mmCIF file with all atom_site columns, C-alpha atoms in Angstrom:
data_model
loop_
_atom_site.group_PDB
_atom_site.id
_atom_site.type_symbol
_atom_site.label_atom_id
_atom_site.label_alt_id
_atom_site.label_comp_id
_atom_site.label_asym_id
_atom_site.label_entity_id
_atom_site.label_seq_id
_atom_site.pdbx_PDB_ins_code
_atom_site.Cartn_x
_atom_site.Cartn_y
_atom_site.Cartn_z
_atom_site.occupancy
_atom_site.B_iso_or_equiv
_atom_site.pdbx_formal_charge
_atom_site.auth_seq_id
_atom_site.auth_comp_id
_atom_site.auth_asym_id
_atom_site.auth_atom_id
_atom_site.pdbx_PDB_model_num
ATOM 1   C CA . MET A 1 1   ? 1.276   -27.973 5.132   1.00 0.00 ? 163 MET A CA 1
ATOM 2   C CA . PRO A 1 2   ? 1.987   -24.616 6.810   1.00 0.00 ? 164 PRO A CA 1
ATOM 3   C CA . GLN A 1 3   ? -0.907  -22.209 7.300   1.00 0.00 ? 165 GLN A CA 1
ATOM 4   C CA . ILE A 1 4   ? -0.815  -19.246 4.888   1.00 0.00 ? 166 ILE A CA 1
ATOM 5   C CA . GLY A 1 5   ? -1.700  -15.884 6.358   1.00 0.00 ? 167 GLY A CA 1
ATOM 6   C CA . GLU A 1 6   ? -3.853  -13.569 4.277   1.00 0.00 ? 168 GLU A CA 1
ATOM 7   C CA . GLN A 1 7   ? -3.230  -9.863  4.543   1.00 0.00 ? 169 GLN A CA 1
ATOM 8   C CA . ILE A 1 8   ? -4.424  -6.738  2.772   1.00 0.00 ? 170 ILE A CA 1
ATOM 9   C CA . ALA A 1 9   ? -2.432  -3.658  1.773   1.00 0.00 ? 171 ALA A CA 1
ATOM 10  C CA . ALA A 1 10  ? -3.180  -0.207  0.465   1.00 0.00 ? 172 ALA A CA 1
ATOM 11  C CA . LEU A 1 11  ? -1.126  1.176   -2.419  1.00 0.00 ? 173 LEU A CA 1
ATOM 12  C CA . PRO A 1 12  ? -1.455  4.921   -1.752  1.00 0.00 ? 174 PRO A CA 1
ATOM 13  C CA . MET A 1 13  ? -0.710  7.059   -4.811  1.00 0.00 ? 175 MET A CA 1
ATOM 14  C CA . ARG A 1 14  ? -1.041  10.577  -6.159  1.00 0.00 ? 176 ARG A CA 1
ATOM 15  C CA . TRP A 1 15  ? -0.091  12.445  -9.298  1.00 0.00 ? 177 TRP A CA 1
ATOM 16  C CA . ASP A 1 16  ? 2.372   15.331  -9.139  1.00 0.00 ? 178 ASP A CA 1
ATOM 17  C CA . ASP A 1 17  ? 2.130   18.580  -11.109 1.00 0.00 ? 179 ASP A CA 1
ATOM 18  C CA . LYS A 1 18  ? 3.922   16.932  -14.063 1.00 0.00 ? 180 LYS A CA 1
ATOM 19  C CA . ASN A 1 19  ? 1.290   14.154  -14.054 1.00 0.00 ? 181 ASN A CA 1
ATOM 20  C CA . HIS A 1 20  ? 3.777   11.542  -12.797 1.00 0.00 ? 182 HIS A CA 1
ATOM 21  C CA . VAL A 1 21  ? 2.489   8.994   -10.301 1.00 0.00 ? 183 VAL A CA 1
ATOM 22  C CA . LYS A 1 22  ? 4.024   8.899   -6.804  1.00 0.00 ? 184 LYS A CA 1
ATOM 23  C CA . ILE A 1 23  ? 3.698   6.059   -4.293  1.00 0.00 ? 185 ILE A CA 1
ATOM 24  C CA . LEU A 1 24  ? 3.426   6.651   -0.533  1.00 0.00 ? 186 LEU A CA 1
ATOM 25  C CA . MET A 1 25  ? 5.443   4.203   1.525   1.00 0.00 ? 187 MET A CA 1
ATOM 26  C CA . VAL A 1 26  ? 5.991   3.824   5.255   1.00 0.00 ? 188 VAL A CA 1
ATOM 27  C CA . THR A 1 27  ? 8.742   2.263   7.318   1.00 0.00 ? 189 THR A CA 1
ATOM 28  C CA . SER A 1 28  ? 7.993   -0.963  9.164   1.00 0.00 ? 190 SER A CA 1
ATOM 29  C CA . ARG A 1 29  ? 7.955   -0.697  12.934  1.00 0.00 ? 191 ARG A CA 1
ATOM 30  C CA . ASP A 1 30  ? 10.445  -3.498  13.520  1.00 0.00 ? 192 ASP A CA 1
ATOM 31  C CA . SER A 1 31  ? 13.129  -3.317  10.813  1.00 0.00 ? 193 SER A CA 1
ATOM 32  C CA . GLY A 1 32  ? 12.586  0.203   9.463   1.00 0.00 ? 194 GLY A CA 1
ATOM 33  C CA . ARG A 1 33  ? 12.471  -1.036  5.876   1.00 0.00 ? 195 ARG A CA 1
ATOM 34  C CA . TRP A 1 34  ? 10.091  0.566   3.369   1.00 0.00 ? 196 TRP A CA 1
ATOM 35  C CA . VAL A 1 35  ? 6.707   -1.172  3.024   1.00 0.00 ? 197 VAL A CA 1
ATOM 36  C CA . MET A 1 36  ? 3.111   -0.579  1.928   1.00 0.00 ? 198 MET A CA 1
ATOM 37  C CA . PRO A 1 37  ? 0.562   0.069   4.700   1.00 0.00 ? 199 PRO A CA 1
ATOM 38  C CA . LYS A 1 38  ? -0.756  -3.443  5.366   1.00 0.00 ? 200 LYS A CA 1
ATOM 39  C CA . GLY A 1 39  ? -2.266  -5.723  7.948   1.00 0.00 ? 201 GLY A CA 1
ATOM 40  C CA . TRP A 1 40  ? -4.603  -8.608  8.644   1.00 0.00 ? 202 TRP A CA 1
ATOM 41  C CA . GLU A 1 41  ? -8.162  -8.662  7.393   1.00 0.00 ? 203 GLU A CA 1
ATOM 42  C CA . MET A 1 42  ? -10.667 -7.269  9.897   1.00 0.00 ? 204 MET A CA 1
ATOM 43  C CA . ASP A 1 43  ? -13.845 -9.023  11.031  1.00 0.00 ? 205 ASP A CA 1
ATOM 44  C CA . GLY A 1 44  ? -16.936 -7.421  9.559   1.00 0.00 ? 206 GLY A CA 1
ATOM 45  C CA . LYS A 1 45  ? -14.955 -5.231  7.132   1.00 0.00 ? 207 LYS A CA 1
ATOM 46  C CA . LYS A 1 46  ? -14.589 -5.624  3.377   1.00 0.00 ? 208 LYS A CA 1
ATOM 47  C CA . PRO A 1 47  ? -10.912 -6.230  2.491   1.00 0.00 ? 209 PRO A CA 1
ATOM 48  C CA . TRP A 1 48  ? -10.544 -2.853  0.756   1.00 0.00 ? 210 TRP A CA 1
ATOM 49  C CA . ARG A 1 49  ? -12.034 -1.072  3.800   1.00 0.00 ? 211 ARG A CA 1
ATOM 50  C CA . ALA A 1 50  ? -9.464  -2.830  6.000   1.00 0.00 ? 212 ALA A CA 1
ATOM 51  C CA . ALA A 1 51  ? -6.721  -1.656  3.598   1.00 0.00 ? 213 ALA A CA 1
ATOM 52  C CA . GLU A 1 52  ? -8.119  1.888   3.810   1.00 0.00 ? 214 GLU A CA 1
ATOM 53  C CA . ILE A 1 53  ? -7.971  1.710   7.637   1.00 0.00 ? 215 ILE A CA 1
ATOM 54  C CA . GLU A 1 54  ? -4.343  0.498   7.470   1.00 0.00 ? 216 GLU A CA 1
ATOM 55  C CA . ALA A 1 55  ? -3.450  3.454   5.206   1.00 0.00 ? 217 ALA A CA 1
ATOM 56  C CA . LEU A 1 56  ? -4.983  5.839   7.735   1.00 0.00 ? 218 LEU A CA 1
ATOM 57  C CA . GLU A 1 57  ? -3.408  4.213   10.821  1.00 0.00 ? 219 GLU A CA 1
ATOM 58  C CA . GLU A 1 58  ? 0.072   3.573   9.374   1.00 0.00 ? 220 GLU A CA 1
ATOM 59  C CA . ALA A 1 59  ? 0.486   6.519   6.962   1.00 0.00 ? 221 ALA A CA 1
ATOM 60  C CA . GLY A 1 60  ? -2.193  9.055   7.902   1.00 0.00 ? 222 GLY A CA 1
ATOM 61  C CA . ALA A 1 61  ? -3.513  8.852   4.322   1.00 0.00 ? 223 ALA A CA 1
ATOM 62  C CA . THR A 1 62  ? -7.153  9.373   3.371   1.00 0.00 ? 224 THR A CA 1
ATOM 63  C CA . GLY A 1 63  ? -8.748  9.270   -0.062  1.00 0.00 ? 225 GLY A CA 1
ATOM 64  C CA . PHE A 1 64  ? -10.417 6.880   -2.497  1.00 0.00 ? 226 PHE A CA 1
ATOM 65  C CA . ILE A 1 65  ? -9.719  3.134   -2.232  1.00 0.00 ? 227 ILE A CA 1
ATOM 66  C CA . GLY A 1 66  ? -10.361 0.675   -5.050  1.00 0.00 ? 228 GLY A CA 1
ATOM 67  C CA . GLN A 1 67  ? -12.645 -2.274  -4.357  1.00 0.00 ? 229 GLN A CA 1
ATOM 68  C CA . GLU A 1 68  ? -10.695 -4.429  -6.791  1.00 0.00 ? 230 GLU A CA 1
ATOM 69  C CA . CYS A 1 69  ? -7.297  -5.873  -5.948  1.00 0.00 ? 231 CYS A CA 1
ATOM 70  C CA . ILE A 1 70  ? -4.538  -4.537  -8.248  1.00 0.00 ? 232 ILE A CA 1
ATOM 71  C CA . GLY A 1 71  ? -2.227  -7.477  -7.527  1.00 0.00 ? 233 GLY A CA 1
ATOM 72  C CA . THR A 1 72  ? -0.771  -9.758  -4.867  1.00 0.00 ? 234 THR A CA 1
ATOM 73  C CA . TYR A 1 73  ? 2.607   -10.560 -3.389  1.00 0.00 ? 235 TYR A CA 1
ATOM 74  C CA . ARG A 1 74  ? 3.995   -13.047 -0.884  1.00 0.00 ? 236 ARG A CA 1
ATOM 75  C CA . TYR A 1 75  ? 6.375   -12.514 2.009   1.00 0.00 ? 237 TYR A CA 1
ATOM 76  C CA . PRO A 1 76  ? 7.502   -14.334 5.169   1.00 0.00 ? 238 PRO A CA 1
ATOM 77  C CA . LYS A 1 77  ? 5.899   -12.617 8.201   1.00 0.00 ? 239 LYS A CA 1
ATOM 78  C CA . VAL A 1 78  ? 8.041   -12.982 11.323  1.00 0.00 ? 240 VAL A CA 1
ATOM 79  C CA . MET A 1 79  ? 5.728   -13.263 14.322  1.00 0.00 ? 241 MET A CA 1
ATOM 80  C CA . ALA A 1 80  ? 6.431   -11.918 17.819  1.00 0.00 ? 242 ALA A CA 1
ATOM 81  C CA . ASP A 1 81  ? 7.512   -15.376 19.034  1.00 0.00 ? 243 ASP A CA 1
ATOM 82  C CA . GLY A 1 82  ? 9.974   -15.702 16.139  1.00 0.00 ? 244 GLY A CA 1
ATOM 83  C CA . HIS A 1 83  ? 8.127   -18.219 13.997  1.00 0.00 ? 245 HIS A CA 1
ATOM 84  C CA . ILE A 1 84  ? 7.492   -17.389 10.353  1.00 0.00 ? 246 ILE A CA 1
ATOM 85  C CA . VAL A 1 85  ? 4.090   -17.375 8.665   1.00 0.00 ? 247 VAL A CA 1
ATOM 86  C CA . PRO A 1 86  ? 4.053   -17.285 4.846   1.00 0.00 ? 248 PRO A CA 1
ATOM 87  C CA . CYS A 1 87  ? 1.651   -14.489 3.884   1.00 0.00 ? 249 CYS A CA 1
ATOM 88  C CA . LEU A 1 88  ? -0.237  -13.629 0.725   1.00 0.00 ? 250 LEU A CA 1
ATOM 89  C CA . VAL A 1 89  ? -1.006  -9.903  0.509   1.00 0.00 ? 251 VAL A CA 1
ATOM 90  C CA . ARG A 1 90  ? -3.789  -8.512  -1.693  1.00 0.00 ? 252 ARG A CA 1
ATOM 91  C CA . VAL A 1 91  ? -3.037  -4.948  -2.756  1.00 0.00 ? 253 VAL A CA 1
ATOM 92  C CA . TYR A 1 92  ? -5.765  -2.322  -3.224  1.00 0.00 ? 254 TYR A CA 1
ATOM 93  C CA . PRO A 1 93  ? -4.969  0.943   -5.046  1.00 0.00 ? 255 PRO A CA 1
ATOM 94  C CA . MET A 1 94  ? -5.730  4.169   -3.223  1.00 0.00 ? 256 MET A CA 1
ATOM 95  C CA . ILE A 1 95  ? -5.829  7.724   -4.558  1.00 0.00 ? 257 ILE A CA 1
ATOM 96  C CA . VAL A 1 96  ? -4.628  9.897   -1.681  1.00 0.00 ? 258 VAL A CA 1
ATOM 97  C CA . GLU A 1 97  ? -6.649  13.026  -1.181  1.00 0.00 ? 259 GLU A CA 1
ATOM 98  C CA . LYS A 1 98  ? -5.110  14.155  2.095   1.00 0.00 ? 260 LYS A CA 1
ATOM 99  C CA . LEU A 1 99  ? -2.240  13.330  4.453   1.00 0.00 ? 261 LEU A CA 1
ATOM 100 C CA . ARG A 1 100 ? -3.084  13.955  8.083   1.00 0.00 ? 262 ARG A CA 1
ATOM 101 C CA . ARG A 1 101 ? -0.562  15.672  10.310  1.00 0.00 ? 263 ARG A CA 1
ATOM 102 C CA . ASN A 1 102 ? -1.596  13.552  13.278  1.00 0.00 ? 264 ASN A CA 1
ATOM 103 C CA . TRP A 1 103 ? -2.246  9.846   12.833  1.00 0.00 ? 265 TRP A CA 1
ATOM 104 C CA . LYS A 1 104 ? -2.153  6.737   15.007  1.00 0.00 ? 266 LYS A CA 1
ATOM 105 C CA . GLU A 1 105 ? 1.369   5.422   14.197  1.00 0.00 ? 267 GLU A CA 1
ATOM 106 C CA . ARG A 1 106 ? 3.137   8.739   13.450  1.00 0.00 ? 268 ARG A CA 1
ATOM 107 C CA . HIS A 1 107 ? 5.685   8.166   16.236  1.00 0.00 ? 269 HIS A CA 1
ATOM 108 C CA . GLN A 1 108 ? 6.473   4.628   15.027  1.00 0.00 ? 270 GLN A CA 1
ATOM 109 C CA . ARG A 1 109 ? 6.824   5.120   11.266  1.00 0.00 ? 271 ARG A CA 1
ATOM 110 C CA . THR A 1 110 ? 8.181   7.477   8.648   1.00 0.00 ? 272 THR A CA 1
ATOM 111 C CA . ARG A 1 111 ? 6.223   8.120   5.446   1.00 0.00 ? 273 ARG A CA 1
ATOM 112 C CA . LYS A 1 112 ? 7.604   9.302   2.129   1.00 0.00 ? 274 LYS A CA 1
ATOM 113 C CA . TRP A 1 113 ? 6.542   9.667   -1.512  1.00 0.00 ? 275 TRP A CA 1
ATOM 114 C CA . PHE A 1 114 ? 8.536   7.759   -4.146  1.00 0.00 ? 276 PHE A CA 1
ATOM 115 C CA . THR A 1 115 ? 8.370   7.239   -7.871  1.00 0.00 ? 277 THR A CA 1
ATOM 116 C CA . PRO A 1 116 ? 7.192   3.680   -8.660  1.00 0.00 ? 278 PRO A CA 1
ATOM 117 C CA . LYS A 1 117 ? 10.735  2.792   -9.786  1.00 0.00 ? 279 LYS A CA 1
ATOM 118 C CA . ALA A 1 118 ? 12.313  4.143   -6.568  1.00 0.00 ? 280 ALA A CA 1
ATOM 119 C CA . ALA A 1 119 ? 9.638   2.371   -4.486  1.00 0.00 ? 281 ALA A CA 1
ATOM 120 C CA . ALA A 1 120 ? 10.314  -0.914  -6.319  1.00 0.00 ? 282 ALA A CA 1
ATOM 121 C CA . LYS A 1 121 ? 14.029  -0.661  -5.486  1.00 0.00 ? 283 LYS A CA 1
ATOM 122 C CA . ARG A 1 122 ? 13.276  -0.229  -1.768  1.00 0.00 ? 284 ARG A CA 1
ATOM 123 C CA . VAL A 1 123 ? 11.023  -3.234  -1.167  1.00 0.00 ? 285 VAL A CA 1
ATOM 124 C CA . ASP A 1 124 ? 12.339  -6.714  -0.358  1.00 0.00 ? 286 ASP A CA 1
ATOM 125 C CA . GLU A 1 125 ? 9.549   -8.646  -2.094  1.00 0.00 ? 287 GLU A CA 1
ATOM 126 C CA . GLN A 1 126 ? 10.169  -9.223  -5.816  1.00 0.00 ? 288 GLN A CA 1
ATOM 127 C CA . GLU A 1 127 ? 6.447   -9.641  -6.578  1.00 0.00 ? 289 GLU A CA 1
ATOM 128 C CA . LEU A 1 128 ? 5.718   -6.271  -4.949  1.00 0.00 ? 290 LEU A CA 1
ATOM 129 C CA . ALA A 1 129 ? 8.611   -4.677  -6.858  1.00 0.00 ? 291 ALA A CA 1
ATOM 130 C CA . ASP A 1 130 ? 7.157   -6.087  -10.102 1.00 0.00 ? 292 ASP A CA 1
ATOM 131 C CA . LEU A 1 131 ? 3.717   -4.701  -9.216  1.00 0.00 ? 293 LEU A CA 1
ATOM 132 C CA . LEU A 1 132 ? 5.199   -1.256  -8.496  1.00 0.00 ? 294 LEU A CA 1
ATOM 133 C CA . MET A 1 133 ? 7.079   -1.311  -11.812 1.00 0.00 ? 295 MET A CA 1
ATOM 134 C CA . THR A 1 134 ? 3.769   -1.801  -13.662 1.00 0.00 ? 296 THR A CA 1
ATOM 135 C CA . LEU A 1 135 ? 2.913   1.709   -12.417 1.00 0.00 ? 297 LEU A CA 1
ATOM 136 C CA . HIS A 1 136 ? 6.149   3.140   -13.802 1.00 0.00 ? 298 HIS A CA 1
ATOM 137 C CA . LYS A 1 137 ? 4.712   3.392   -17.316 1.00 0.00 ? 299 LYS A CA 1
ATOM 138 C CA . LYS A 1 138 ? 1.125   4.441   -18.037 1.00 0.00 ? 300 LYS A CA 1
ATOM 139 C CA . PRO A 1 139 ? -0.554  3.716   -14.688 1.00 0.00 ? 301 PRO A CA 1
ATOM 140 C CA . HIS A 1 140 ? -3.723  5.387   -16.076 1.00 0.00 ? 302 HIS A CA 1
ATOM 141 C CA . LYS A 1 141 ? -4.062  2.470   -18.528 1.00 0.00 ? 303 LYS A CA 1
ATOM 142 C CA . GLN A 1 142 ? -4.742  -0.043  -15.747 1.00 0.00 ? 304 GLN A CA 1
ATOM 143 C CA . PRO A 1 143 ? -8.541  -0.472  -15.566 1.00 0.00 ? 305 PRO A CA 1
ATOM 144 C CA . VAL A 1 144 ? -8.609  -0.599  -11.740 1.00 0.00 ? 306 VAL A CA 1
ATOM 145 C CA . ILE A 1 145 ? -6.708  2.703   -11.474 1.00 0.00 ? 307 ILE A CA 1
ATOM 146 C CA . ARG A 1 146 ? -8.603  4.342   -14.330 1.00 0.00 ? 308 ARG A CA 1
ATOM 147 C CA . ASP A 1 147 ? -11.943 3.522   -12.639 1.00 0.00 ? 309 ASP A CA 1
ATOM 148 C CA . LEU A 1 148 ? -10.635 4.814   -9.314  1.00 0.00 ? 310 LEU A CA 1
ATOM 149 C CA . LEU A 1 149 ? -9.455  8.073   -10.907 1.00 0.00 ? 311 LEU A CA 1
ATOM 150 C CA . ASP A 1 150 ? -12.921 8.540   -12.463 1.00 0.00 ? 312 ASP A CA 1
ATOM 151 C CA . GLU A 1 151 ? -14.501 8.017   -9.048  1.00 0.00 ? 313 GLU A CA 1
ATOM 152 C CA . ALA A 1 152 ? -12.074 10.446  -7.363  1.00 0.00 ? 314 ALA A CA 1
ATOM 153 C CA . SER A 1 153 ? -12.637 13.278  -9.842  1.00 0.00 ? 315 SER A CA 1
#
């Protein structure tokens, strides 16, 4: 039985002046495809704190991170030596308060805001696309996001 890698991801979001949700995505360093800021869990850190660190390092985003996972998705992680590790990614919602001009991976990645529908079309993982599409209509109705919005305001 192959080992399954467990990763965490931040789902950075904000609301525009028309009260429509936007999703912040970054390009991956290897293929340049659009992804969520994600990585491996970190020793001594709660999973949502690790996701918050990934959002800062990969996208320069700071704000309020949810402590409850909004969903999961699977993908095949290609390691440096070429072998593939099946990964399960837990996704934590994040309300972005600020985007930093200078951040750790700014020379390795591009970041851009998308509508949930446009974000869903750009990801390779169907489960992640499905998760993003749940934000297309009434994201405020999701308890995890509603609680996070209350905390952020």
